[in-house]
PDB file of C-alpha atoms in Angstrom:
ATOM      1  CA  UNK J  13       0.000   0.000   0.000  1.00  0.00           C
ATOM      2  CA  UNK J  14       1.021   3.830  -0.660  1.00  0.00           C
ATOM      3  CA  UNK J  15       2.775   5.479   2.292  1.00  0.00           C
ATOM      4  CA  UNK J  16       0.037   7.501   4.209  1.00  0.00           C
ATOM      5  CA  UNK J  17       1.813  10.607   4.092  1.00  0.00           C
ATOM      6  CA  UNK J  18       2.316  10.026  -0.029  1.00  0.00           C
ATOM      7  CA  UNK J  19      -1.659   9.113   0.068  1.00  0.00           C
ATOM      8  CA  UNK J  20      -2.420  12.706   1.560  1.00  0.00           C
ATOM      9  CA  UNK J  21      -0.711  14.574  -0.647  1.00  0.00           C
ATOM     10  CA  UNK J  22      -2.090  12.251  -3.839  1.00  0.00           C
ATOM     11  CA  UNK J  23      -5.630  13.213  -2.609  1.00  0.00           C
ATOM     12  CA  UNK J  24      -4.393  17.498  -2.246  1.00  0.00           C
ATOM     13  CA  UNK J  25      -3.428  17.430  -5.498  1.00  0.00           C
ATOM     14  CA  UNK J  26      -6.888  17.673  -6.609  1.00  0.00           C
ATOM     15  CA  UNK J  27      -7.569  20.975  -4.805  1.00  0.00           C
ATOM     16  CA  UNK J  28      -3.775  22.242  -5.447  1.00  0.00           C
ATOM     17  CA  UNK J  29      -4.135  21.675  -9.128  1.00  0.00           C
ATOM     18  CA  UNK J  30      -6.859  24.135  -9.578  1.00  0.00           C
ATOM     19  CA  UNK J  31      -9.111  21.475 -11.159  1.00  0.00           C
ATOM     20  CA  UNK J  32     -12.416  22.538  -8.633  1.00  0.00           C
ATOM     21  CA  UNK J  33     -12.713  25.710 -10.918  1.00  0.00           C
ATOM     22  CA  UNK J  34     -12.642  23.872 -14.347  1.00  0.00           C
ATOM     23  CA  UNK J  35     -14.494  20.410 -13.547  1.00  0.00           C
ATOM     24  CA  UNK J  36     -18.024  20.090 -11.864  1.00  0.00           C
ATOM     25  CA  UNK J  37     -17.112  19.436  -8.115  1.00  0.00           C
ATOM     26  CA  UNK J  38     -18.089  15.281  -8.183  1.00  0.00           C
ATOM     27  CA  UNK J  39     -15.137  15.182  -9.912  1.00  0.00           C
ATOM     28  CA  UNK J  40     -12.783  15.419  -6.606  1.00  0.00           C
ATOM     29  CA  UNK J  41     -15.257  12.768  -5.420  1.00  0.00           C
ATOM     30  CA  UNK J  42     -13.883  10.412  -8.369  1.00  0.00           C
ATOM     31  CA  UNK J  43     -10.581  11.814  -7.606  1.00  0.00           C
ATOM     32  CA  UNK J  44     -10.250  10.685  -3.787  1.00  0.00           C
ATOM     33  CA  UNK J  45     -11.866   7.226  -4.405  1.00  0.00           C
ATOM     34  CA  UNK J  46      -9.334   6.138  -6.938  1.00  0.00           C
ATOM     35  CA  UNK J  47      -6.354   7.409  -4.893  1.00  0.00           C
ATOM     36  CA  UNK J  48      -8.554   5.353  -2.420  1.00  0.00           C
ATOM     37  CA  UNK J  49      -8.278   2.246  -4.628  1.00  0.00           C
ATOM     38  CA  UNK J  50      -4.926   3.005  -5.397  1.00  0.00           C
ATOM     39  CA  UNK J  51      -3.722   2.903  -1.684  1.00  0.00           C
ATOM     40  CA  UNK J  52      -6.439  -0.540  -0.957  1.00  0.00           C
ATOM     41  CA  UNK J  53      -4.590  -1.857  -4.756  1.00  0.00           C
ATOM     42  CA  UNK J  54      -8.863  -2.256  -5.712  1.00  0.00           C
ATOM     43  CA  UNK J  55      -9.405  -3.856  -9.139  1.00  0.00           C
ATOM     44  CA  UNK J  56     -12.410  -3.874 -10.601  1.00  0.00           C
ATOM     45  CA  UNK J  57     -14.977  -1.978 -12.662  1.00  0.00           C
ATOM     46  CA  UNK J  58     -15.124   2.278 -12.338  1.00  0.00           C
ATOM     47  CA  UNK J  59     -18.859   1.566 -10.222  1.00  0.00           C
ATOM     48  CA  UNK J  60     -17.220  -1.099  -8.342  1.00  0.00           C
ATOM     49  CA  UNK J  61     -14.324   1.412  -7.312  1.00  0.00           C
ATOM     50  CA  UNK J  62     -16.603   4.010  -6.471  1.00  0.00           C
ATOM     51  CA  UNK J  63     -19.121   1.840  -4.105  1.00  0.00           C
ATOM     52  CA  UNK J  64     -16.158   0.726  -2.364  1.00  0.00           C
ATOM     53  CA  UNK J  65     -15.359   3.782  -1.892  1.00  0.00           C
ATOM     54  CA  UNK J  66     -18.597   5.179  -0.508  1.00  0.00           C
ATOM     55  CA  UNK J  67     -18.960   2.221   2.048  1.00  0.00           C
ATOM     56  CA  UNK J  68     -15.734   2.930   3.458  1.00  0.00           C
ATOM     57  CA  UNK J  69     -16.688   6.580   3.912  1.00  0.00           C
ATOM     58  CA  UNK J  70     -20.534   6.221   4.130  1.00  0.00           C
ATOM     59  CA  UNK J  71     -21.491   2.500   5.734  1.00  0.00           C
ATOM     60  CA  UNK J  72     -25.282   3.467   5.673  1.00  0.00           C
ATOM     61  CA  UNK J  73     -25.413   3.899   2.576  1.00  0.00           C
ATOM     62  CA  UNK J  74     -26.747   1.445  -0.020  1.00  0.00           C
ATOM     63  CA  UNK J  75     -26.073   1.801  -3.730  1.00  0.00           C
ATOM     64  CA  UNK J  76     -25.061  -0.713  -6.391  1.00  0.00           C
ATOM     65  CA  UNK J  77     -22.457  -0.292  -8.942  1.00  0.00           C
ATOM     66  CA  UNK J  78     -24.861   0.114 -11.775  1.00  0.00           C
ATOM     67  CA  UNK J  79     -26.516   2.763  -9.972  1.00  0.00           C
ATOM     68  CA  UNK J  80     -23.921   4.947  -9.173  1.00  0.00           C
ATOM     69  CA  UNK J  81     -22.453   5.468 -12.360  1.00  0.00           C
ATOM     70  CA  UNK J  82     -25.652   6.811 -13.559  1.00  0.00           C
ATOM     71  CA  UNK J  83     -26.055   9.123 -10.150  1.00  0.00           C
ATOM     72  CA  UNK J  84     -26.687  12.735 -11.295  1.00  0.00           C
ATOM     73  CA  UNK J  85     -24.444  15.678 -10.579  1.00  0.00           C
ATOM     74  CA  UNK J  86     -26.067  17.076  -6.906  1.00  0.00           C
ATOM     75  CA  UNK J  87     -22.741  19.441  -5.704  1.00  0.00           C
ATOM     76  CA  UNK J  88     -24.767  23.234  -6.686  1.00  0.00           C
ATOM     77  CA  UNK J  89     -22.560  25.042  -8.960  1.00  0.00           C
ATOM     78  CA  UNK J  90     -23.148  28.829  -9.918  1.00  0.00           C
ATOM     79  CA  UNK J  91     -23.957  29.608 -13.087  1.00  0.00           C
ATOM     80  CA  UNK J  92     -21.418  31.606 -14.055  1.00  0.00           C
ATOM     81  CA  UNK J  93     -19.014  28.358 -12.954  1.00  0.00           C
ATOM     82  CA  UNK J  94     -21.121  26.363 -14.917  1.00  0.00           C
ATOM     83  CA  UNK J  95     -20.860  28.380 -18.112  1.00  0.00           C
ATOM     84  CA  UNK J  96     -16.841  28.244 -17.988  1.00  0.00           C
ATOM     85  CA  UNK J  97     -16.382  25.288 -17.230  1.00  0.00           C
ATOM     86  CA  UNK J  98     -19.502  24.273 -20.227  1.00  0.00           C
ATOM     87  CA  UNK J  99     -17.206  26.386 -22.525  1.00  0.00           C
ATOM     88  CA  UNK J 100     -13.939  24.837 -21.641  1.00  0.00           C
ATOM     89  CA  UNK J 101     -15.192  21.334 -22.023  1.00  0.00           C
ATOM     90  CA  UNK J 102     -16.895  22.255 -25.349  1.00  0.00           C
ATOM     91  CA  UNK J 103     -14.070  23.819 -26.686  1.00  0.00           C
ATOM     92  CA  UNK J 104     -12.266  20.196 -26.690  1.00  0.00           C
ATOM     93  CA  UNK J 105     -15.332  18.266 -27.908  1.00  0.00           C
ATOM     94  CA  UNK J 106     -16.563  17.501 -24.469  1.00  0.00           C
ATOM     95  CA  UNK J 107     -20.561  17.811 -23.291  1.00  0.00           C
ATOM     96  CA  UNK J 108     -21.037  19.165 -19.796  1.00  0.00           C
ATOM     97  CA  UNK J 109     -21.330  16.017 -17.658  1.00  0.00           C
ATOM     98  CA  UNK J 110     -24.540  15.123 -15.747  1.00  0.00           C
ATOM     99  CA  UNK J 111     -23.917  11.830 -14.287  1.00  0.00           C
ATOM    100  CA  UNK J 112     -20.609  10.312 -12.060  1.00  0.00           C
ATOM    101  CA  UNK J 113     -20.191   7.636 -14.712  1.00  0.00           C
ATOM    102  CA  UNK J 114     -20.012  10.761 -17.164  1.00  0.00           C
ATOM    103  CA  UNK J 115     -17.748  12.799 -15.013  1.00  0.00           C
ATOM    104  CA  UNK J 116     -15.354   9.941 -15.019  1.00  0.00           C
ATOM    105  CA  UNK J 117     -15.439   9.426 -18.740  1.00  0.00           C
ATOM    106  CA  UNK J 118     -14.984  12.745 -19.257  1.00  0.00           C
ATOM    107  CA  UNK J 119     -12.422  12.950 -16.844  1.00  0.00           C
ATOM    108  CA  UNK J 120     -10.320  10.025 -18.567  1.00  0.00           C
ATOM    109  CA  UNK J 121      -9.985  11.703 -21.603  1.00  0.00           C
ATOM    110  CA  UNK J 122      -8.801  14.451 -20.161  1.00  0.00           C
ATOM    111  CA  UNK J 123      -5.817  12.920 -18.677  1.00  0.00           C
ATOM    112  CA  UNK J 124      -7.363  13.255 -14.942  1.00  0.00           C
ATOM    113  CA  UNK J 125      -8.332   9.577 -14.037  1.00  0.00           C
ATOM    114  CA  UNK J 126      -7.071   6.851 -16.327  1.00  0.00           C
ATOM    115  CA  UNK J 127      -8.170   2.936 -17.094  1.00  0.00           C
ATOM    116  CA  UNK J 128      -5.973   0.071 -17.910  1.00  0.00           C
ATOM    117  CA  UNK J 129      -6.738  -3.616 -17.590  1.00  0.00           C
ATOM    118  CA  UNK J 130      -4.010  -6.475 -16.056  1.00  0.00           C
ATOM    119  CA  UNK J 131      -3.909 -10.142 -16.029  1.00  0.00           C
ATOM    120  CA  UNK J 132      -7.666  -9.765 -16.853  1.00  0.00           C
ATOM    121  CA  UNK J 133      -8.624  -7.038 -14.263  1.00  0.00           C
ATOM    122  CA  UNK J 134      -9.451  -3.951 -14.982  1.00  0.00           C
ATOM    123  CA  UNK J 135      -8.363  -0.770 -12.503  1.00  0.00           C
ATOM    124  CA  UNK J 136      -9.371   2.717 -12.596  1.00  0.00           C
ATOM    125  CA  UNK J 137      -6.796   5.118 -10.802  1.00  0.00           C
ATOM    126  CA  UNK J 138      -6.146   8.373 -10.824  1.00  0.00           C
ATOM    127  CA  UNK J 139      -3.073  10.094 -12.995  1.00  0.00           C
ATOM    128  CA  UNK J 140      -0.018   9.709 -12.140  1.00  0.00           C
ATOM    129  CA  UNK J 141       0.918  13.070 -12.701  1.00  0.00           C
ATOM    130  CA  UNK J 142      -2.173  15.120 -12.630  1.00  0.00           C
ATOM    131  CA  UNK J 143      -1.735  17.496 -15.601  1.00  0.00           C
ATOM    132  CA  UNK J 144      -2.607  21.370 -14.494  1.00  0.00           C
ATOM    133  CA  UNK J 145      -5.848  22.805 -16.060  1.00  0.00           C
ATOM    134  CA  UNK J 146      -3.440  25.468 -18.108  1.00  0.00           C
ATOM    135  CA  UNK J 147      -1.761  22.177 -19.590  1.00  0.00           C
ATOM    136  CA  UNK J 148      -5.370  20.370 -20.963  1.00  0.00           C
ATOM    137  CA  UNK J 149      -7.533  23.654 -21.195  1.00  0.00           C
ATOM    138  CA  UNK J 150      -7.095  26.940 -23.347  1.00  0.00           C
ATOM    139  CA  UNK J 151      -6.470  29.526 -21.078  1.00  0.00           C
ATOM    140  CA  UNK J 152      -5.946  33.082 -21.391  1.00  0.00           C
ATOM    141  CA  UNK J 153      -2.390  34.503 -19.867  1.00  0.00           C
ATOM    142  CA  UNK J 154      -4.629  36.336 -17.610  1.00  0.00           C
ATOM    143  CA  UNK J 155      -6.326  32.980 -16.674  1.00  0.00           C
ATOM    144  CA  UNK J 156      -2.867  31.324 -16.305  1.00  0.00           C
ATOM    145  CA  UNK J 157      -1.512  34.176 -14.197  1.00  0.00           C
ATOM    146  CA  UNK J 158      -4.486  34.425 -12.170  1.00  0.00           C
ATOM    147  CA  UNK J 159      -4.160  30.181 -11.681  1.00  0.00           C
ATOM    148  CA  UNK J 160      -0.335  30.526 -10.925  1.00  0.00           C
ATOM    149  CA  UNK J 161      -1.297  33.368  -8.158  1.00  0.00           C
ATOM    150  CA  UNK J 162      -3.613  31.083  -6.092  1.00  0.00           C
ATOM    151  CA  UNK J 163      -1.630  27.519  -6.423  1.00  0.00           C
ATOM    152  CA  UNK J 164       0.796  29.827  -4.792  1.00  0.00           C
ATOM    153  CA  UNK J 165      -0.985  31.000  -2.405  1.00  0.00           C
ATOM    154  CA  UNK J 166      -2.607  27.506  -1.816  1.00  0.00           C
ATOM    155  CA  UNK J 167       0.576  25.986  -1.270  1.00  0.00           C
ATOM    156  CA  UNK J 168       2.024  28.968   1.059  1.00  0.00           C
ATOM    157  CA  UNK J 169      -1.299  29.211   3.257  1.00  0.00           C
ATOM    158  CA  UNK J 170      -0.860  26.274   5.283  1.00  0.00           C
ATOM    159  CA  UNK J 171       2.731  28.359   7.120  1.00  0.00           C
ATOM    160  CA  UNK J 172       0.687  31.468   7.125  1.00  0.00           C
ATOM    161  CA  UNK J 173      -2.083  29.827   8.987  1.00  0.00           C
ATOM    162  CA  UNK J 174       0.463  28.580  11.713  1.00  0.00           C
ATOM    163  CA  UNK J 175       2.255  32.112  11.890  1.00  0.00           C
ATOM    164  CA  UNK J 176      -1.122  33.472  12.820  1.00  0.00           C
ATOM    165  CA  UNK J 177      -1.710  31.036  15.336  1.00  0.00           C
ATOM    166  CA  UNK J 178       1.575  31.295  17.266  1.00  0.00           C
ATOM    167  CA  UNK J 179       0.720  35.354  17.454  1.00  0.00           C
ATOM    168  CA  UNK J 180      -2.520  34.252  18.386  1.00  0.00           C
ATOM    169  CA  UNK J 181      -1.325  32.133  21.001  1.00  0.00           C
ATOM    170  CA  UNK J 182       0.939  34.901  22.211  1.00  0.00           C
ATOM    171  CA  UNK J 183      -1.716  37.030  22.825  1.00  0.00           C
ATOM    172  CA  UNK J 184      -2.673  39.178  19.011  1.00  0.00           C
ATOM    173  CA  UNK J 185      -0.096  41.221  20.037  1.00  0.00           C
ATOM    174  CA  UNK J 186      -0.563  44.828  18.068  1.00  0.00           C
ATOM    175  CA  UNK J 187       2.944  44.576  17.255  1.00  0.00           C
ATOM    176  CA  UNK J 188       5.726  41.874  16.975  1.00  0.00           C
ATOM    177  CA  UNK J 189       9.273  42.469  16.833  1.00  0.00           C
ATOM    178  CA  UNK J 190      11.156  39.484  14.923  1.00  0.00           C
ATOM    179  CA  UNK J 191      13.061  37.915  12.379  1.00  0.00           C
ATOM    180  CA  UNK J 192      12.847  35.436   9.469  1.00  0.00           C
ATOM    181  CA  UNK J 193      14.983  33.448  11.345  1.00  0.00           C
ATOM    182  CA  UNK J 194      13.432  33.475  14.862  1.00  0.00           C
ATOM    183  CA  UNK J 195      10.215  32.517  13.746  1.00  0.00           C
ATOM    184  CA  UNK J 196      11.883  29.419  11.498  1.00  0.00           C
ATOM    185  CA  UNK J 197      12.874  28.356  15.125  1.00  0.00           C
ATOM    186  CA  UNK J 198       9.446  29.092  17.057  1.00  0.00           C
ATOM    187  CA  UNK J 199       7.704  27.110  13.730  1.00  0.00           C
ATOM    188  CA  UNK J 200      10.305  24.454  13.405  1.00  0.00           C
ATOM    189  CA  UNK J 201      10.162  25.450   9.728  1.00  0.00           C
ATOM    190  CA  UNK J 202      13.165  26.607   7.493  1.00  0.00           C
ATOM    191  CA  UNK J 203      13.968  30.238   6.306  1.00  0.00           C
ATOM    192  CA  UNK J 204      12.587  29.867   2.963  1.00  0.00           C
ATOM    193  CA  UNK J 205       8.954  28.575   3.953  1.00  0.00           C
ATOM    194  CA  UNK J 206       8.168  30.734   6.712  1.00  0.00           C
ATOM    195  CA  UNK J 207       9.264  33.603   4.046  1.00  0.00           C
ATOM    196  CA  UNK J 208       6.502  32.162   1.965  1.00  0.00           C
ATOM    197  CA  UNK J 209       4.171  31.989   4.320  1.00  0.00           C
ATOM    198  CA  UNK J 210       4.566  35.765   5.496  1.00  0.00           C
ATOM    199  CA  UNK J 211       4.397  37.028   1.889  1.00  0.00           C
ATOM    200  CA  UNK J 212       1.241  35.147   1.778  1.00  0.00           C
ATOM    201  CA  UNK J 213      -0.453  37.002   4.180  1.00  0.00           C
ATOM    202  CA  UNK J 214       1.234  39.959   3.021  1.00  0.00           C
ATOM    203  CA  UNK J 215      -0.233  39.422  -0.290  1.00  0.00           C
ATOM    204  CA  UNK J 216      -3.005  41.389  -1.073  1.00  0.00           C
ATOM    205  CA  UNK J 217      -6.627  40.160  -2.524  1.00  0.00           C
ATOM    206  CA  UNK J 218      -9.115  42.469  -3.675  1.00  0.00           C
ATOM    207  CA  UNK J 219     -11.064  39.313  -4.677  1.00  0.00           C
ATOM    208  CA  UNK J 220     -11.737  38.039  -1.186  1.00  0.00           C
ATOM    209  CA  UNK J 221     -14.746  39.174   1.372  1.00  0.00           C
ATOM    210  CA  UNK J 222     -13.108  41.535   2.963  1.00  0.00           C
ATOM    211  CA  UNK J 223     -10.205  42.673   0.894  1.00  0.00           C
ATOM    212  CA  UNK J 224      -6.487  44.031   1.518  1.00  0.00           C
ATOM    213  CA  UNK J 225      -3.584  42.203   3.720  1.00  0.00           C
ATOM    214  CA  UNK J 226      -3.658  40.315   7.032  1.00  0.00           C
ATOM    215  CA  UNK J 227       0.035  41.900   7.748  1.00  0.00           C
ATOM    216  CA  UNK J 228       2.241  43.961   6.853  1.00  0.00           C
ATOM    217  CA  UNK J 229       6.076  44.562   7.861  1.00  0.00           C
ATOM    218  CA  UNK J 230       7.856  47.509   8.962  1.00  0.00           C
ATOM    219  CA  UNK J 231      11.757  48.173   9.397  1.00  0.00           C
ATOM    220  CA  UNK J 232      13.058  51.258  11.599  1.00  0.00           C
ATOM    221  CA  UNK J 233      15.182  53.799   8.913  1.00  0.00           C
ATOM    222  CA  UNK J 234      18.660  55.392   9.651  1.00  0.00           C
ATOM    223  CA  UNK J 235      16.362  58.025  12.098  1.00  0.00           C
ATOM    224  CA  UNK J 236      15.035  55.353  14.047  1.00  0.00           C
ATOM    225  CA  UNK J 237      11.264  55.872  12.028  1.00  0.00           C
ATOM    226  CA  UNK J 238       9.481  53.020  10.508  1.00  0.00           C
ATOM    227  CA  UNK J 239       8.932  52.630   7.897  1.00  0.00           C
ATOM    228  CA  UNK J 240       6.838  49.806   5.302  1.00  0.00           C
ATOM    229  CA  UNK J 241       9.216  46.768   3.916  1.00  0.00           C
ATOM    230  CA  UNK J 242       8.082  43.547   2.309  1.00  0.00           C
ATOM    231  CA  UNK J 243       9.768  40.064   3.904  1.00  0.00           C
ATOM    232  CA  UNK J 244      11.616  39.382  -0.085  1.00  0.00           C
ATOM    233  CA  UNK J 245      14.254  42.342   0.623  1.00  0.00           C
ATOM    234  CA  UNK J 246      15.012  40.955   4.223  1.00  0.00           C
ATOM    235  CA  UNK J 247      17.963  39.119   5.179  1.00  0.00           C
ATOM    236  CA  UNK J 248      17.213  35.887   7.563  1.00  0.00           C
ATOM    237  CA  UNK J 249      18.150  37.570  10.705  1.00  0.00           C
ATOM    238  CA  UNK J 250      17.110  41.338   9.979  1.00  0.00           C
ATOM    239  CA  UNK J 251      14.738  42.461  12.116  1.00  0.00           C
ATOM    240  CA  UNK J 252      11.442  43.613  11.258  1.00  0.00           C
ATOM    241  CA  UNK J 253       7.815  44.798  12.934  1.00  0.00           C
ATOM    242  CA  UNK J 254       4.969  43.133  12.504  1.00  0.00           C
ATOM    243  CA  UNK J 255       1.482  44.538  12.361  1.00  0.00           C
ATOM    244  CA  UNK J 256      -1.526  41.846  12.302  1.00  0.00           C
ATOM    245  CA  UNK J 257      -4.524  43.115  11.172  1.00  0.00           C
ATOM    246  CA  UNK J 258      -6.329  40.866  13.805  1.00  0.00           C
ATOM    247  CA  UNK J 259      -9.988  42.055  12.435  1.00  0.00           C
ATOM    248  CA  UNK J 260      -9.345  40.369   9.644  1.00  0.00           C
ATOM    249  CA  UNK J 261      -7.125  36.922  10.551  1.00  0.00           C
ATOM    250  CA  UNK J 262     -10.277  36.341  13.066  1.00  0.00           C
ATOM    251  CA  UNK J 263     -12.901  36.322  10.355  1.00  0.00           C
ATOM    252  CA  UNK J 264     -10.357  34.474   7.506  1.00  0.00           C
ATOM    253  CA  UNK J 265      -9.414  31.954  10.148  1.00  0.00           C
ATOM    254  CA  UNK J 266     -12.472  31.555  12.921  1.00  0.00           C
ATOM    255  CA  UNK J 267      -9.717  32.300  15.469  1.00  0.00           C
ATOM    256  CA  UNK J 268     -10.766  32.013  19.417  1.00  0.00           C
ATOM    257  CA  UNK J 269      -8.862  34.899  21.498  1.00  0.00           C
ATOM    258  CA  UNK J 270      -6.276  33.434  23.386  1.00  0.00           C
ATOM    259  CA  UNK J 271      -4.794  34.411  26.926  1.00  0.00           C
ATOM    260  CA  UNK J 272      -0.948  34.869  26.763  1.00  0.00           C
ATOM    261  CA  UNK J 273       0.860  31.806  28.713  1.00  0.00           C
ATOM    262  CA  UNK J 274       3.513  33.162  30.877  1.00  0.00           C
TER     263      UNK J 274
END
């Protein structure tokens, strides 16, 4: 069986890919049951797969292989998500799917799930090497930019998530006095990803709810003022003031005020 850790990470690459904004949303369903079958080494047919799948999640529920496959599309979807992703699959000779066994075929031919047969079995896992959407759809360089931005920020949010909880933890102070360096040792992380992970926050997104940054950094000048810096220009151990706009981090990540432990 796959290492657990390798399993995890199999299953993310669904969401890291970018795929939930060009595929209807069963199609992370069909995603985590192969990498399920892949880790349980299931053979048999694509309903097969996916009942197994469900029982192991699901026990209560009763559905035969037949069945499922012909299971419409229930996730709600916006229109306007609907219409791109409609476009993108019609653009390659695709229909918009409206059943799982659909969503899987489609999905195939894509290069997202494949089929092969062995010593008379046949197995449905996922790919390999799941191809990016940019890679299989036509994309605009806007689109592609736009897709590069949040795999970035997908992949750096987990370290800014655990930045905010250690200030959190030490009481939302208004202002923190630190270094790239010192928090690597408070996170256990290295230099380079906890510099992600503050850029991340420090990244701003007019897109979300509540729009701007969740902190910003601030160096003292040759007159002892502050003034605004970015993490990038700052060497490991230079340091820096930061400013957590706490307003926001509660809402973006449900935080619970914590007491300071002395």
């Amino acid at each position: 069986m796959l290492d657990d850790d390798i399993q995890r990470l199999w299953r993310a690459d669904w969401d890291r890919s970018g795929w939930s904004r060009y595929f209807p949303a069963e199609g992370r369903f069909v995603w985590h049951a192969l990498c399920n079958a892949a880790q349980q080494r299931h053979a048999g047919s694509l309903g097969r797969t996916l009942v197994a799948y469900l029982a192991q999640q699901y026990p209560d529920i009763d559905i035969d292989a037949v069945r499922i496959m012909d299971f419409p599309l229930l996730v709600p979807v916006t229109r306007r998500s609907r219409r791109r992703i409609q476009r993108h699959l019609n653009a390659l000779g695709h229909a918009y799917p409206c059943t799982i066994g659909e969503v899987a075929s489609v999905g195939e031919r894509l290069g997202l799930y494949r089929q092969y047969r062995t010593r008379g079995q046949t197995h449905w896992r996922p790919s390999p090497a799941l191809p990016l959407p940019a890679e299989v759809l036509t994309l605009s360089s806007r689109q592609q930019q736009h897709e590069d931005h949040l795999r970035w920020r997908a992949a750096a949010g987990f370290l800014g998530q655990e930045i905010v909880s250690l200030l959190n933890e030490d009481g939302r102070p208004a202002r923190t006095v630190t270094s790239i360096e010192r928090l690597a040792v408070r996170l256990d992380h290295d230099t380079i990803t906890v510099r992600e992970g503050l850029c991340c926050l420090m990244d701003g997104d007019s897109r979300t709810a509540w729009g701007g940054v969740d902190m910003r950094a601030y160096v003292y000048d040759a007159s002892g003022r502050l003034r605004p810096s970015h993490v990038d220009g700052l060497d490991g151990d230079e340091p820096f003031v930061l400013q957590a706009n706490w307003r926001r981090l509660s809402r973006r990540y449900h935080l619970a005020k914590t007491a300071r432990v002395a």
